[in-house]
Every structure is written in C-alpha cells, then in structure tokens.
Amino acid sequence: QVQLVDSGGGLVQPGGSLRLSCAASGRFFRINDMAWHRQAPGKERELVATITRGDSTNHADSVKGRFTISRDNAKNMVYLQMNSLMPEDTAVYYCSAVVVPGYNAMPRTYWGQGTQVTVSS
C-alpha cells in the first residue's frame, strides 16, 4: 500500500513564504510524475505545478515566478516552495504521485490528505 503525507501548511501574512512537503511511503517500484494541486472554498481543484522524475517542471501561470516545485527521488519526496504569497493562494494543497507499484505494473495515482494554507493579515 502506498501512502502520501503532505505537510507544511499554516497561516502566513501576505508576502510571506511557506514550504510544503509530501512524503511517499510503502512498497512500490518507482514514482513517476509528482504534482501539487489546490482547492479553494467553493472552487474546483486546480493543478499548481508538476515535476517529472527527471526534474522537468511546469507551473500554473498564477504561481509562476512565486512558487517552485522540486523533488528528492532518494527520499521519495516532493516540495513546493511558495514565496510572495497572496490571499488568493488560500486553499487546501494536495500532493499527488503517479506510482508504479511493481515491475511492469500499471501506474496508479495516489493523493495526499491535504494541508491548509491560509494567507491573511
């Protein structure tokens, strides 16, 4: 069984920074793409950033220049460094990972439980 645990959220003032972390655990062969998503109250979940196993990244236009996704394959972790936070960044942030459970097995997407980020003065 694969488990993702995300952490690092909290309350921060506008202009502040936070670093989210997500750790994958369990038995699996390999983790492919990893990503961060967010869902604000009353809104649909949106993709924030993605990173391939080879460290190619993409960031949503709304966070470009402010957020940076990174990963540590040896530790099975993905991070989201968030700078210059704005009130509209307030949301529950979720990590996801495309996991190959075994050699030649079909990949499957797993999700973290979410961590709340609140940007307010």
Rosetta silent file (secondary structure, phi, psi, omega in degrees, C-alpha in Angstrom):
SEQUENCE: QVQLVDSGGGLVQPGGSLRLSCAASGRFFRINDMAWHRQAPGKERELVATITRGDSTNHADSVKGRFTISRDNAKNMVYLQMNSLMPEDTAVYYCSAVVVPGYNAMPRTYWGQGTQVTVSS
SCORE:     score description
SCORE:     0.000 S_00000001
   1 L     0.000  134.809 -179.896    0.000    0.000    0.000 S_00000001
   2 L  -101.936  138.333  178.465    1.304    3.455   -0.937 S_00000001
   3 E  -130.497  136.316  173.153    0.701    6.455    1.276 S_00000001
   4 E  -113.416  130.812  178.229    1.345   10.146    0.642 S_00000001
   5 E  -123.852  115.765  178.277    1.549   12.503    3.600 S_00000001
   6 E  -104.122  151.548 -174.765    1.705   16.223    2.920 S_00000001
   7 E  -155.522  173.011  174.561    2.615   18.854    5.480 S_00000001
   8 L   106.663   -4.342  178.917    3.901   22.378    5.960 S_00000001
   9 L   -71.733  173.633  179.156    0.742   24.418    5.643 S_00000001
  10 E   164.781 -169.211  179.267   -0.268   27.167    8.006 S_00000001
  11 E   -98.701  129.212 -178.743   -1.256   30.793    8.439 S_00000001
  12 E  -141.349  149.474  179.064    1.010   33.371    6.804 S_00000001
  13 L   -78.727  155.299  175.244    0.770   37.074    6.093 S_00000001
  14 L   -54.746  137.314 -176.354    0.614   38.380    2.520 S_00000001
  15 L    90.763   -9.785 -178.448    4.098   38.496    1.050 S_00000001
  16 L   -81.685 -177.209 -176.769    5.263   35.666    3.262 S_00000001
  17 L  -131.387  152.496  171.810    6.624   32.224    2.394 S_00000001
  18 E  -144.561  153.754  174.306    5.841   28.602    3.155 S_00000001
  19 E  -124.851  117.788  177.191    7.390   25.319    2.087 S_00000001
  20 E   -91.742  146.579  177.990    5.132   22.331    1.644 S_00000001
  21 E  -128.256  151.643  177.020    6.465   18.790    1.800 S_00000001
  22 E  -143.251  124.251 -177.775    4.996   15.472    0.699 S_00000001
  23 E  -112.652  130.798  176.213    6.456   12.107    1.602 S_00000001
  24 E  -100.157  135.270  178.715    5.625    8.859   -0.166 S_00000001
  25 E  -137.991  166.329 -179.147    5.905    5.604    1.748 S_00000001
  26 L   114.551 -168.859 -178.735    5.061    1.960    1.260 S_00000001
  27 L  -102.812  123.088  177.412    6.128   -0.688   -1.224 S_00000001
  28 L  -160.190  165.620 -177.716    6.461    0.328   -4.866 S_00000001
  29 L   -86.527  -44.247 -175.665    8.776    0.038   -7.837 S_00000001
  30 E  -163.281  150.858  171.812    9.078    3.677   -8.901 S_00000001
  31 E  -106.376  125.010  177.240    7.446    7.091   -8.641 S_00000001
  32 E   -89.826 -121.507 -178.504    6.941    8.873  -11.947 S_00000001
  33 E   -66.050  144.976  172.711    5.377   12.340  -12.135 S_00000001
  34 E  -126.110  157.913 -175.056    4.584   14.208   -8.930 S_00000001
  35 E  -156.509  163.094  170.112    2.438   17.290   -8.563 S_00000001
  36 E  -119.950  140.187  177.009    0.799   19.822   -6.285 S_00000001
  37 E  -129.664  166.090  174.559   -2.836   20.839   -6.580 S_00000001
  38 E  -146.714  153.665  177.725   -5.018   23.195   -4.576 S_00000001
  39 E  -137.779  116.288  176.955   -8.679   23.698   -3.865 S_00000001
  40 L   -88.984  157.965 -179.722  -10.093   26.929   -2.535 S_00000001
  41 L   -56.066  129.373  177.575  -13.518   27.075   -0.852 S_00000001
  42 L    77.466    4.992 -178.349  -16.284   26.895   -3.435 S_00000001
  43 L  -122.147  162.763  177.041  -13.861   26.277   -6.288 S_00000001
  44 L   -77.735  156.564  176.576  -12.692   23.260   -8.227 S_00000001
  45 L   -66.497  135.837  179.952   -9.348   21.658   -7.563 S_00000001
  46 E  -124.499  150.328  178.167   -6.649   23.148   -9.784 S_00000001
  47 E   -79.242  128.470 -178.206   -3.195   21.982  -10.813 S_00000001
  48 E   -98.334  -48.562 -177.105   -0.451   24.154   -9.356 S_00000001
  49 E  -161.414  151.085  176.846    2.778   22.512  -10.512 S_00000001
  50 E  -131.324  155.743  177.534    4.151   19.249  -11.850 S_00000001
  51 E  -146.288  132.608  177.846    7.571   17.639  -11.895 S_00000001
  52 L   -84.161  171.842  178.397    8.805   14.589  -13.767 S_00000001
  53 L   -62.673  -28.210  178.081   11.202   12.033  -12.397 S_00000001
  54 L   -89.249   12.292  174.262   13.876   13.771  -14.455 S_00000001
  55 L    75.163   19.521  169.760   13.081   17.141  -12.813 S_00000001
  56 L   -77.981  133.098 -173.935   11.255   18.781  -15.716 S_00000001
  57 E  -122.838  155.995  170.237    8.754   21.195  -14.210 S_00000001
  58 E  -139.899  139.786  179.261    5.634   23.113  -15.136 S_00000001
  59 E  -126.760  142.936  176.025    3.907   25.766  -13.062 S_00000001
  60 L   -61.396  148.777 -178.697    0.471   27.295  -13.435 S_00000001
  61 L   -57.204  -33.451 -176.572    0.520   30.858  -14.738 S_00000001
  62 L   -68.094  -16.695 -177.728   -0.994   32.078  -11.474 S_00000001
  63 L  -120.733   -2.731 -179.056    2.061   30.938   -9.487 S_00000001
  64 L   -57.641  135.160 -179.720    4.919   31.324  -11.985 S_00000001
  65 L    85.294  -11.940  179.644    7.804   33.264  -10.509 S_00000001
  66 L  -116.588  -38.441 -178.085    6.473   32.771   -6.980 S_00000001
  67 E  -108.697  148.253  176.728    6.191   29.000   -6.435 S_00000001
  68 E  -137.845  124.445  176.160    8.800   26.338   -7.184 S_00000001
  69 E   -93.430  143.549  176.240    8.252   22.600   -7.218 S_00000001
  70 E  -149.978  169.337 -179.822   11.149   20.239   -6.538 S_00000001
  71 E  -148.720  160.398  175.342   11.679   16.614   -5.554 S_00000001
  72 E  -127.971  101.984 -175.482   14.148   14.281   -3.932 S_00000001
  73 L   -65.914  -32.065 -179.729   13.931   10.859   -5.570 S_00000001
  74 L   -66.749  -30.509 -179.083   16.168    9.229   -2.974 S_00000001
  75 L  -101.728   -1.277 -178.138   13.761   10.281   -0.213 S_00000001
  76 L    56.528   47.086 -177.640   10.557    9.867   -2.268 S_00000001
  77 E  -128.465  151.907  172.920    9.578   13.427   -1.502 S_00000001
  78 E  -130.468  146.213 -175.816    8.191   16.411   -3.374 S_00000001
  79 E  -127.638  157.660  171.704    8.254   20.002   -2.200 S_00000001
  80 E  -135.804  107.861  174.654    6.528   23.267   -3.040 S_00000001
  81 E   -86.503  121.224 -176.167    8.347   26.454   -2.105 S_00000001
  82 E  -117.761  116.151  178.430    5.811   29.270   -2.034 S_00000001
  83 L  -115.883  164.753  178.262    7.036   32.871   -1.930 S_00000001
  84 L    48.968   47.610 -176.157    5.247   36.211   -2.197 S_00000001
  85 L   -65.058  144.986 -179.257    2.042   34.590   -1.021 S_00000001
  86 L  -123.715  157.852  179.602   -1.229   36.375   -1.702 S_00000001
  87 H   -54.927  -33.107  179.856   -4.685   35.978   -0.138 S_00000001
  88 H   -71.625   -5.757  173.209   -5.896   34.293   -3.327 S_00000001
  89 H   -83.170   -6.204  179.397   -3.395   31.493   -2.683 S_00000001
  90 L   -61.027  124.968 -176.782   -5.506   30.427    0.293 S_00000001
  91 E  -178.271  170.919  166.360   -6.578   26.828   -0.265 S_00000001
  92 E   -89.803  127.322 -178.184   -6.070   23.238    0.758 S_00000001
  93 E  -102.639  133.448 -178.547   -2.981   21.976   -1.039 S_00000001
  94 E  -123.403  137.332  170.458   -2.701   18.341   -2.111 S_00000001
  95 E   -95.371  157.429  174.516    0.243   16.431   -3.473 S_00000001
  96 E  -141.136  156.657  179.673   -0.150   13.605   -5.954 S_00000001
  97 E  -146.912  136.410  173.389    2.176   10.967   -7.344 S_00000001
  98 E   -91.467  111.498 -170.774    1.970    8.542  -10.247 S_00000001
  99 E  -111.952  132.908  172.357    3.315    5.349   -8.720 S_00000001
 100 E   -95.064  109.714 -171.529    4.372    2.153  -10.476 S_00000001
 101 L   -70.540  -28.943 -179.775    3.618   -0.497   -7.844 S_00000001
 102 L  -156.474  168.211 -179.395    5.753   -3.251   -9.341 S_00000001
 103 L   -57.755  127.788 -179.675    7.870   -4.106  -12.342 S_00000001
 104 L    67.931    9.943  178.619    5.671   -3.977  -15.483 S_00000001
 105 L   -83.455  160.713  178.746    2.657   -2.986  -13.365 S_00000001
 106 L   -75.128  136.077  175.955    0.198   -0.293  -14.382 S_00000001
 107 L   -65.430  152.235  178.976    0.854    3.140  -12.868 S_00000001
 108 E  -141.037  143.784  179.966   -1.666    4.467  -10.395 S_00000001
 109 E   -92.884  130.781  175.987   -2.182    7.961   -8.982 S_00000001
 110 E  -115.669  155.119 -176.437   -2.119    8.474   -5.228 S_00000001
 111 E  -127.048  145.509  169.569   -3.094   11.587   -3.267 S_00000001
 112 L   -77.059  173.659 -175.816   -2.041   13.180   -0.025 S_00000001
 113 L   -84.496  -12.526  178.563   -4.616   14.141    2.591 S_00000001
 114 L    99.206  146.430  176.054   -4.166   17.870    2.055 S_00000001
 115 E  -137.003  133.206 -174.125   -2.650   20.692    4.061 S_00000001
 116 E   -80.623  130.517  171.861   -4.344   24.049    4.662 S_00000001
 117 E  -117.989  123.012  179.319   -2.611   27.234    3.551 S_00000001
 118 E  -123.300  123.466  179.661   -4.187   30.494    4.705 S_00000001
 119 E  -111.751  110.710 -175.185   -2.798   33.846    3.599 S_00000001
 120 L  -158.609  148.124  175.312   -4.229   36.655    5.667 S_00000001
 121 L   -94.047    0.000    0.000   -3.171   39.704    7.605 S_00000001
